[in-house]
Amino acid sequence: KKGPAAGAELGEAEESMFERLRTLRMEIARAEKVPPYIVFSDKTLVHMCIVKPRTKEEMLGVSGVGEFKYEKYGKRFLECFLGQDNRNVTV
């Protein structure tokens, strides 16, 4: 089971993270001159907010993130989560 769908209720912290991820996605999409959904879908961003990945393995567990997209975009999205709290992160 992959977890809640895009309609899932996000808490306040997840909501603000979702906005950060959407902003990052838009920057990447503009730079690459592609529509934002080509980078990651909203559903994938919502799932990221729920999973809160801290490692490559956790990021690859997010619905819509494969090896190719991880290599291309994943690290930048991962940094959003790693930057959120540096207290207990080992990189």
PDB file of N, CA and C in Angstrom:
ATOM      1  N   LYS A   1       0.844  -1.196   0.000  1.00  0.00           N
ATOM      2  CA  LYS A   1       0.000   0.000   0.000  1.00  0.00           C
ATOM      3  C   LYS A   1       0.882   1.250   0.000  1.00  0.00           C
ATOM      4  N   LYS A   2       0.611   2.148  -0.915  1.00  0.00           N
ATOM      5  CA  LYS A   2       1.481   3.308  -1.106  1.00  0.00           C
ATOM      6  C   LYS A   2       1.116   4.503  -0.239  1.00  0.00           C
ATOM      7  N   GLY A   3       0.014   4.460   0.483  1.00  0.00           N
ATOM      8  CA  GLY A   3      -0.350   5.601   1.317  1.00  0.00           C
ATOM      9  C   GLY A   3      -1.442   6.434   0.673  1.00  0.00           C
ATOM     10  N   PRO A   4      -1.818   7.521   1.327  1.00  0.00           N
ATOM     11  CA  PRO A   4      -2.946   8.335   0.864  1.00  0.00           C
ATOM     12  C   PRO A   4      -2.746   8.907  -0.533  1.00  0.00           C
ATOM     13  N   ALA A   5      -3.831   9.121  -1.212  1.00  0.00           N
ATOM     14  CA  ALA A   5      -3.793   9.710  -2.547  1.00  0.00           C
ATOM     15  C   ALA A   5      -3.632  11.219  -2.442  1.00  0.00           C
ATOM     16  N   ALA A   6      -3.646  11.894  -3.576  1.00  0.00           N
ATOM     17  CA  ALA A   6      -3.403  13.337  -3.600  1.00  0.00           C
ATOM     18  C   ALA A   6      -4.436  14.119  -2.793  1.00  0.00           C
ATOM     19  N   GLY A   7      -5.608  13.551  -2.592  1.00  0.00           N
ATOM     20  CA  GLY A   7      -6.651  14.243  -1.838  1.00  0.00           C
ATOM     21  C   GLY A   7      -6.452  14.182  -0.334  1.00  0.00           C
ATOM     22  N   ALA A   8      -5.361  13.569   0.097  1.00  0.00           N
ATOM     23  CA  ALA A   8      -5.111  13.393   1.526  1.00  0.00           C
ATOM     24  C   ALA A   8      -5.012  14.737   2.234  1.00  0.00           C
ATOM     25  N   GLU A   9      -5.505  14.764   3.452  1.00  0.00           N
ATOM     26  CA  GLU A   9      -5.419  15.978   4.247  1.00  0.00           C
ATOM     27  C   GLU A   9      -3.990  16.134   4.750  1.00  0.00           C
ATOM     28  N   LEU A  10      -3.420  17.293   4.500  1.00  0.00           N
ATOM     29  CA  LEU A  10      -2.076  17.565   4.991  1.00  0.00           C
ATOM     30  C   LEU A  10      -2.179  18.486   6.194  1.00  0.00           C
ATOM     31  N   GLY A  11      -1.325  18.246   7.172  1.00  0.00           N
ATOM     32  CA  GLY A  11      -1.265  19.135   8.323  1.00  0.00           C
ATOM     33  C   GLY A  11      -0.581  20.434   7.920  1.00  0.00           C
ATOM     34  N   GLU A  12      -0.490  21.352   8.868  1.00  0.00           N
ATOM     35  CA  GLU A  12       0.088  22.660   8.564  1.00  0.00           C
ATOM     36  C   GLU A  12       1.549  22.556   8.123  1.00  0.00           C
ATOM     37  N   ALA A  13       2.325  21.723   8.809  1.00  0.00           N
ATOM     38  CA  ALA A  13       3.740  21.559   8.465  1.00  0.00           C
ATOM     39  C   ALA A  13       3.873  20.974   7.068  1.00  0.00           C
ATOM     40  N   GLU A  14       3.049  19.958   6.765  1.00  0.00           N
ATOM     41  CA  GLU A  14       3.095  19.337   5.438  1.00  0.00           C
ATOM     42  C   GLU A  14       2.661  20.329   4.367  1.00  0.00           C
ATOM     43  N   GLU A  15       1.660  21.146   4.718  1.00  0.00           N
ATOM     44  CA  GLU A  15       1.142  22.136   3.772  1.00  0.00           C
ATOM     45  C   GLU A  15       2.241  23.118   3.371  1.00  0.00           C
ATOM     46  N   SER A  16       3.003  23.602   4.350  1.00  0.00           N
ATOM     47  CA  SER A  16       4.063  24.557   4.026  1.00  0.00           C
ATOM     48  C   SER A  16       5.191  23.864   3.269  1.00  0.00           C
ATOM     49  N   MET A  17       5.471  22.603   3.609  1.00  0.00           N
ATOM     50  CA  MET A  17       6.484  21.854   2.861  1.00  0.00           C
ATOM     51  C   MET A  17       6.023  21.647   1.420  1.00  0.00           C
ATOM     52  N   PHE A  18       4.741  21.336   1.239  1.00  0.00           N
ATOM     53  CA  PHE A  18       4.186  21.150  -0.103  1.00  0.00           C
ATOM     54  C   PHE A  18       4.417  22.410  -0.945  1.00  0.00           C
ATOM     55  N   GLU A  19       4.183  23.585  -0.333  1.00  0.00           N
ATOM     56  CA  GLU A  19       4.403  24.846  -1.052  1.00  0.00           C
ATOM     57  C   GLU A  19       5.873  25.017  -1.416  1.00  0.00           C
ATOM     58  N   ARG A  20       6.765  24.650  -0.506  1.00  0.00           N
ATOM     59  CA  ARG A  20       8.207  24.732  -0.804  1.00  0.00           C
ATOM     60  C   ARG A  20       8.568  23.821  -1.962  1.00  0.00           C
ATOM     61  N   LEU A  21       8.018  22.607  -1.943  1.00  0.00           N
ATOM     62  CA  LEU A  21       8.309  21.650  -3.015  1.00  0.00           C
ATOM     63  C   LEU A  21       7.752  22.142  -4.348  1.00  0.00           C
ATOM     64  N   ARG A  22       6.555  22.733  -4.302  1.00  0.00           N
ATOM     65  CA  ARG A  22       5.959  23.262  -5.542  1.00  0.00           C
ATOM     66  C   ARG A  22       6.810  24.401  -6.110  1.00  0.00           C
ATOM     67  N   THR A  23       7.337  25.234  -5.232  1.00  0.00           N
ATOM     68  CA  THR A  23       8.191  26.338  -5.671  1.00  0.00           C
ATOM     69  C   THR A  23       9.453  25.794  -6.332  1.00  0.00           C
ATOM     70  N   LEU A  24      10.074  24.809  -5.692  1.00  0.00           N
ATOM     71  CA  LEU A  24      11.270  24.177  -6.250  1.00  0.00           C
ATOM     72  C   LEU A  24      10.950  23.549  -7.599  1.00  0.00           C
ATOM     73  N   ARG A  25       9.824  22.843  -7.658  1.00  0.00           N
ATOM     74  CA  ARG A  25       9.421  22.199  -8.910  1.00  0.00           C
ATOM     75  C   ARG A  25       9.253  23.231 -10.021  1.00  0.00           C
ATOM     76  N   MET A  26       8.649  24.373  -9.686  1.00  0.00           N
ATOM     77  CA  MET A  26       8.442  25.427 -10.680  1.00  0.00           C
ATOM     78  C   MET A  26       9.775  25.984 -11.168  1.00  0.00           C
ATOM     79  N   GLU A  27      10.727  26.180 -10.256  1.00  0.00           N
ATOM     80  CA  GLU A  27      12.052  26.683 -10.655  1.00  0.00           C
ATOM     81  C   GLU A  27      12.716  25.715 -11.629  1.00  0.00           C
ATOM     82  N   ILE A  28      12.662  24.428 -11.310  1.00  0.00           N
ATOM     83  CA  ILE A  28      13.272  23.411 -12.174  1.00  0.00           C
ATOM     84  C   ILE A  28      12.565  23.378 -13.527  1.00  0.00           C
ATOM     85  N   ALA A  29      11.236  23.405 -13.499  1.00  0.00           N
ATOM     86  CA  ALA A  29      10.451  23.356 -14.739  1.00  0.00           C
ATOM     87  C   ALA A  29      10.780  24.550 -15.642  1.00  0.00           C
ATOM     88  N   ARG A  30      10.881  25.730 -15.039  1.00  0.00           N
ATOM     89  CA  ARG A  30      11.232  26.931 -15.817  1.00  0.00           C
ATOM     90  C   ARG A  30      12.615  26.788 -16.430  1.00  0.00           C
ATOM     91  N   ALA A  31      13.562  26.339 -15.627  1.00  0.00           N
ATOM     92  CA  ALA A  31      14.939  26.194 -16.103  1.00  0.00           C
ATOM     93  C   ALA A  31      15.028  25.190 -17.251  1.00  0.00           C
ATOM     94  N   GLU A  32      14.232  24.130 -17.167  1.00  0.00           N
ATOM     95  CA  GLU A  32      14.269  23.083 -18.195  1.00  0.00           C
ATOM     96  C   GLU A  32      13.236  23.307 -19.292  1.00  0.00           C
ATOM     97  N   LYS A  33      12.440  24.374 -19.142  1.00  0.00           N
ATOM     98  CA  LYS A  33      11.398  24.703 -20.123  1.00  0.00           C
ATOM     99  C   LYS A  33      10.452  23.526 -20.369  1.00  0.00           C
ATOM    100  N   VAL A  34       9.979  22.949 -19.256  1.00  0.00           N
ATOM    101  CA  VAL A  34       8.993  21.865 -19.311  1.00  0.00           C
ATOM    102  C   VAL A  34       7.860  22.201 -18.341  1.00  0.00           C
ATOM    103  N   PRO A  35       6.671  21.601 -18.547  1.00  0.00           N
ATOM    104  CA  PRO A  35       5.587  21.816 -17.574  1.00  0.00           C
ATOM    105  C   PRO A  35       5.977  21.195 -16.229  1.00  0.00           C
ATOM    106  N   PRO A  36       5.516  21.799 -15.116  1.00  0.00           N
ATOM    107  CA  PRO A  36       5.893  21.302 -13.779  1.00  0.00           C
ATOM    108  C   PRO A  36       5.605  19.816 -13.558  1.00  0.00           C
ATOM    109  N   TYR A  37       4.486  19.305 -14.122  1.00  0.00           N
ATOM    110  CA  TYR A  37       4.155  17.898 -13.872  1.00  0.00           C
ATOM    111  C   TYR A  37       5.185  16.941 -14.466  1.00  0.00           C
ATOM    112  N   ILE A  38       5.990  17.421 -15.409  1.00  0.00           N
ATOM    113  CA  ILE A  38       7.050  16.587 -15.981  1.00  0.00           C
ATOM    114  C   ILE A  38       8.122  16.310 -14.924  1.00  0.00           C
ATOM    115  N   VAL A  39       8.357  17.297 -14.052  1.00  0.00           N
ATOM    116  CA  VAL A  39       9.340  17.132 -12.976  1.00  0.00           C
ATOM    117  C   VAL A  39       8.780  16.120 -11.972  1.00  0.00           C
ATOM    118  N   PHE A  40       7.705  16.469 -11.290  1.00  0.00           N
ATOM    119  CA  PHE A  40       6.978  15.555 -10.395  1.00  0.00           C
ATOM    120  C   PHE A  40       5.527  16.000 -10.372  1.00  0.00           C
ATOM    121  N   SER A  41       4.607  15.055 -10.252  1.00  0.00           N
ATOM    122  CA  SER A  41       3.184  15.401 -10.170  1.00  0.00           C
ATOM    123  C   SER A  41       2.856  15.921  -8.770  1.00  0.00           C
ATOM    124  N   ASP A  42       1.709  16.603  -8.641  1.00  0.00           N
ATOM    125  CA  ASP A  42       1.241  17.041  -7.325  1.00  0.00           C
ATOM    126  C   ASP A  42       1.118  15.845  -6.392  1.00  0.00           C
ATOM    127  N   LYS A  43       0.617  14.749  -6.940  1.00  0.00           N
ATOM    128  CA  LYS A  43       0.421  13.545  -6.129  1.00  0.00           C
ATOM    129  C   LYS A  43       1.761  13.081  -5.533  1.00  0.00           C
ATOM    130  N   THR A  44       2.805  13.146  -6.341  1.00  0.00           N
ATOM    131  CA  THR A  44       4.133  12.762  -5.857  1.00  0.00           C
ATOM    132  C   THR A  44       4.611  13.718  -4.776  1.00  0.00           C
ATOM    133  N   LEU A  45       4.373  15.022  -4.963  1.00  0.00           N
ATOM    134  CA  LEU A  45       4.785  16.002  -3.946  1.00  0.00           C
ATOM    135  C   LEU A  45       4.039  15.782  -2.641  1.00  0.00           C
ATOM    136  N   VAL A  46       2.743  15.468  -2.737  1.00  0.00           N
ATOM    137  CA  VAL A  46       1.946  15.189  -1.535  1.00  0.00           C
ATOM    138  C   VAL A  46       2.520  13.967  -0.827  1.00  0.00           C
ATOM    139  N   HIS A  47       2.838  12.931  -1.603  1.00  0.00           N
ATOM    140  CA  HIS A  47       3.385  11.709  -1.007  1.00  0.00           C
ATOM    141  C   HIS A  47       4.719  12.001  -0.326  1.00  0.00           C
ATOM    142  N   MET A  48       5.540  12.869  -0.946  1.00  0.00           N
ATOM    143  CA  MET A  48       6.817  13.268  -0.327  1.00  0.00           C
ATOM    144  C   MET A  48       6.561  13.913   1.030  1.00  0.00           C
ATOM    145  N   CYS A  49       5.544  14.765   1.107  1.00  0.00           N
ATOM    146  CA  CYS A  49       5.234  15.457   2.363  1.00  0.00           C
ATOM    147  C   CYS A  49       4.808  14.480   3.445  1.00  0.00           C
ATOM    148  N   ILE A  50       4.178  13.397   3.036  1.00  0.00           N
ATOM    149  CA  ILE A  50       3.726  12.382   3.993  1.00  0.00           C
ATOM    150  C   ILE A  50       4.902  11.504   4.429  1.00  0.00           C
ATOM    151  N   VAL A  51       5.718  11.085   3.456  1.00  0.00           N
ATOM    152  CA  VAL A  51       6.855  10.189   3.738  1.00  0.00           C
ATOM    153  C   VAL A  51       8.005  10.930   4.428  1.00  0.00           C
ATOM    154  N   LYS A  52       8.203  12.216   4.053  1.00  0.00           N
ATOM    155  CA  LYS A  52       9.324  13.021   4.570  1.00  0.00           C
ATOM    156  C   LYS A  52      10.649  12.273   4.421  1.00  0.00           C
ATOM    157  N   PRO A  53      11.032  11.977   3.184  1.00  0.00           N
ATOM    158  CA  PRO A  53      12.255  11.189   2.962  1.00  0.00           C
ATOM    159  C   PRO A  53      13.512  11.893   3.467  1.00  0.00           C
ATOM    160  N   ARG A  54      14.438  11.109   4.007  1.00  0.00           N
ATOM    161  CA  ARG A  54      15.712  11.627   4.510  1.00  0.00           C
ATOM    162  C   ARG A  54      16.899  10.990   3.764  1.00  0.00           C
ATOM    163  N   THR A  55      16.626   9.930   3.009  1.00  0.00           N
ATOM    164  CA  THR A  55      17.696   9.212   2.307  1.00  0.00           C
ATOM    165  C   THR A  55      17.248   8.917   0.879  1.00  0.00           C
ATOM    166  N   LYS A  56      18.206   8.513   0.052  1.00  0.00           N
ATOM    167  CA  LYS A  56      17.883   8.127  -1.319  1.00  0.00           C
ATOM    168  C   LYS A  56      16.861   6.989  -1.324  1.00  0.00           C
ATOM    169  N   GLU A  57      17.063   6.010  -0.455  1.00  0.00           N
ATOM    170  CA  GLU A  57      16.155   4.855  -0.407  1.00  0.00           C
ATOM    171  C   GLU A  57      14.736   5.291  -0.068  1.00  0.00           C
ATOM    172  N   GLU A  58      14.611   6.180   0.915  1.00  0.00           N
ATOM    173  CA  GLU A  58      13.279   6.668   1.288  1.00  0.00           C
ATOM    174  C   GLU A  58      12.661   7.457   0.139  1.00  0.00           C
ATOM    175  N   MET A  59      13.483   8.259  -0.551  1.00  0.00           N
ATOM    176  CA  MET A  59      12.973   9.041  -1.682  1.00  0.00           C
ATOM    177  C   MET A  59      12.498   8.112  -2.797  1.00  0.00           C
ATOM    178  N   LEU A  60      13.238   7.035  -3.038  1.00  0.00           N
ATOM    179  CA  LEU A  60      12.836   6.080  -4.078  1.00  0.00           C
ATOM    180  C   LEU A  60      11.557   5.335  -3.694  1.00  0.00           C
ATOM    181  N   GLY A  61      11.203   5.368  -2.409  1.00  0.00           N
ATOM    182  CA  GLY A  61       9.972   4.742  -1.952  1.00  0.00           C
ATOM    183  C   GLY A  61       8.744   5.611  -2.197  1.00  0.00           C
ATOM    184  N   VAL A  62       8.974   6.865  -2.587  1.00  0.00           N
ATOM    185  CA  VAL A  62       7.863   7.784  -2.853  1.00  0.00           C
ATOM    186  C   VAL A  62       7.258   7.452  -4.204  1.00  0.00           C
ATOM    187  N   SER A  63       5.944   7.384  -4.243  1.00  0.00           N
ATOM    188  CA  SER A  63       5.223   7.103  -5.479  1.00  0.00           C
ATOM    189  C   SER A  63       5.570   8.150  -6.541  1.00  0.00           C
ATOM    190  N   GLY A  64       6.067   7.705  -7.696  1.00  0.00           N
ATOM    191  CA  GLY A  64       6.394   8.634  -8.776  1.00  0.00           C
ATOM    192  C   GLY A  64       7.872   9.000  -8.842  1.00  0.00           C
ATOM    193  N   VAL A  65       8.675   8.505  -7.902  1.00  0.00           N
ATOM    194  CA  VAL A  65      10.118   8.767  -7.934  1.00  0.00           C
ATOM    195  C   VAL A  65      10.845   7.478  -8.279  1.00  0.00           C
ATOM    196  N   GLY A  66      11.454   7.461  -9.444  1.00  0.00           N
ATOM    197  CA  GLY A  66      12.269   6.320  -9.861  1.00  0.00           C
ATOM    198  C   GLY A  66      13.727   6.719  -9.884  1.00  0.00           C
ATOM    199  N   GLU A  67      14.576   5.781 -10.236  1.00  0.00           N
ATOM    200  CA  GLU A  67      16.023   6.024 -10.280  1.00  0.00           C
ATOM    201  C   GLU A  67      16.363   7.228 -11.168  1.00  0.00           C
ATOM    202  N   PHE A  68      15.750   7.296 -12.354  1.00  0.00           N
ATOM    203  CA  PHE A  68      16.041   8.377 -13.300  1.00  0.00           C
ATOM    204  C   PHE A  68      15.667   9.743 -12.725  1.00  0.00           C
ATOM    205  N   LYS A  69      14.437   9.851 -12.217  1.00  0.00           N
ATOM    206  CA  LYS A  69      13.997  11.142 -11.668  1.00  0.00           C
ATOM    207  C   LYS A  69      14.745  11.475 -10.393  1.00  0.00           C
ATOM    208  N   TYR A  70      15.115  10.455  -9.625  1.00  0.00           N
ATOM    209  CA  TYR A  70      15.907  10.736  -8.428  1.00  0.00           C
ATOM    210  C   TYR A  70      17.228  11.371  -8.836  1.00  0.00           C
ATOM    211  N   GLU A  71      17.910  10.746  -9.807  1.00  0.00           N
ATOM    212  CA  GLU A  71      19.202  11.275 -10.247  1.00  0.00           C
ATOM    213  C   GLU A  71      19.057  12.680 -10.812  1.00  0.00           C
ATOM    214  N   LYS A  72      17.965  12.920 -11.533  1.00  0.00           N
ATOM    215  CA  LYS A  72      17.781  14.206 -12.190  1.00  0.00           C
ATOM    216  C   LYS A  72      17.317  15.304 -11.225  1.00  0.00           C
ATOM    217  N   TYR A  73      16.360  14.969 -10.345  1.00  0.00           N
ATOM    218  CA  TYR A  73      15.747  15.993  -9.490  1.00  0.00           C
ATOM    219  C   TYR A  73      15.751  15.667  -8.005  1.00  0.00           C
ATOM    220  N   GLY A  74      15.803  14.391  -7.686  1.00  0.00           N
ATOM    221  CA  GLY A  74      15.545  13.940  -6.316  1.00  0.00           C
ATOM    222  C   GLY A  74      16.395  14.569  -5.243  1.00  0.00           C
ATOM    223  N   LYS A  75      17.684  14.748  -5.535  1.00  0.00           N
ATOM    224  CA  LYS A  75      18.586  15.291  -4.515  1.00  0.00           C
ATOM    225  C   LYS A  75      18.156  16.679  -4.084  1.00  0.00           C
ATOM    226  N   ARG A  76      17.696  17.493  -5.031  1.00  0.00           N
ATOM    227  CA  ARG A  76      17.277  18.860  -4.687  1.00  0.00           C
ATOM    228  C   ARG A  76      16.026  18.837  -3.811  1.00  0.00           C
ATOM    229  N   PHE A  77      15.136  17.883  -4.073  1.00  0.00           N
ATOM    230  CA  PHE A  77      13.927  17.777  -3.250  1.00  0.00           C
ATOM    231  C   PHE A  77      14.287  17.211  -1.879  1.00  0.00           C
ATOM    232  N   LEU A  78      15.212  16.269  -1.860  1.00  0.00           N
ATOM    233  CA  LEU A  78      15.669  15.687  -0.606  1.00  0.00           C
ATOM    234  C   LEU A  78      16.247  16.770   0.299  1.00  0.00           C
ATOM    235  N   GLU A  79      16.968  17.732  -0.295  1.00  0.00           N
ATOM    236  CA  GLU A  79      17.569  18.816   0.485  1.00  0.00           C
ATOM    237  C   GLU A  79      16.511  19.643   1.214  1.00  0.00           C
ATOM    238  N   CYS A  80      15.310  19.740   0.639  1.00  0.00           N
ATOM    239  CA  CYS A  80      14.221  20.461   1.320  1.00  0.00           C
ATOM    240  C   CYS A  80      13.930  19.812   2.664  1.00  0.00           C
ATOM    241  N   PHE A  81      13.928  18.485   2.668  1.00  0.00           N
ATOM    242  CA  PHE A  81      13.625  17.760   3.906  1.00  0.00           C
ATOM    243  C   PHE A  81      14.825  17.753   4.846  1.00  0.00           C
ATOM    244  N   LEU A  82      16.013  17.611   4.289  1.00  0.00           N
ATOM    245  CA  LEU A  82      17.212  17.597   5.124  1.00  0.00           C
ATOM    246  C   LEU A  82      17.455  18.966   5.736  1.00  0.00           C
ATOM    247  N   GLY A  83      17.122  20.014   5.008  1.00  0.00           N
ATOM    248  CA  GLY A  83      17.308  21.366   5.506  1.00  0.00           C
ATOM    249  C   GLY A  83      16.305  21.726   6.585  1.00  0.00           C
ATOM    250  N   GLN A  84      15.218  20.960   6.644  1.00  0.00           N
ATOM    251  CA  GLN A  84      14.147  21.257   7.584  1.00  0.00           C
ATOM    252  C   GLN A  84      14.599  21.100   9.026  1.00  0.00           C
ATOM    253  N   ASP A  85      15.337  20.023   9.296  1.00  0.00           N
ATOM    254  CA  ASP A  85      15.904  19.899  10.644  1.00  0.00           C
ATOM    255  C   ASP A  85      17.249  19.203  10.550  1.00  0.00           C
ATOM    256  N   ASN A  86      18.260  19.936  10.855  1.00  0.00           N
ATOM    257  CA  ASN A  86      19.618  19.390  10.783  1.00  0.00           C
ATOM    258  C   ASN A  86      20.060  18.774  12.114  1.00  0.00           C
ATOM    259  N   ARG A  87      19.137  18.678  13.033  1.00  0.00           N
ATOM    260  CA  ARG A  87      19.487  18.162  14.358  1.00  0.00           C
ATOM    261  C   ARG A  87      19.899  16.696  14.327  1.00  0.00           C
ATOM    262  N   ASN A  88      19.138  15.884  13.613  1.00  0.00           N
ATOM    263  CA  ASN A  88      19.425  14.450  13.679  1.00  0.00           C
ATOM    264  C   ASN A  88      19.576  13.832  12.291  1.00  0.00           C
ATOM    265  N   VAL A  89      20.229  14.562  11.398  1.00  0.00           N
ATOM    266  CA  VAL A  89      20.410  14.063  10.042  1.00  0.00           C
ATOM    267  C   VAL A  89      21.849  13.646   9.862  1.00  0.00           C
ATOM    268  N   THR A  90      22.044  12.451   9.344  1.00  0.00           N
ATOM    269  CA  THR A  90      23.401  12.021   8.970  1.00  0.00           C
ATOM    270  C   THR A  90      23.434  11.873   7.472  1.00  0.00           C
ATOM    271  N   VAL A  91      24.344  12.586   6.853  1.00  0.00           N
ATOM    272  CA  VAL A  91      24.417  12.559   5.381  1.00  0.00           C
ATOM    273  C   VAL A  91      25.642  11.787   4.960  1.00  0.00           C
TER     274      VAL A  91
END
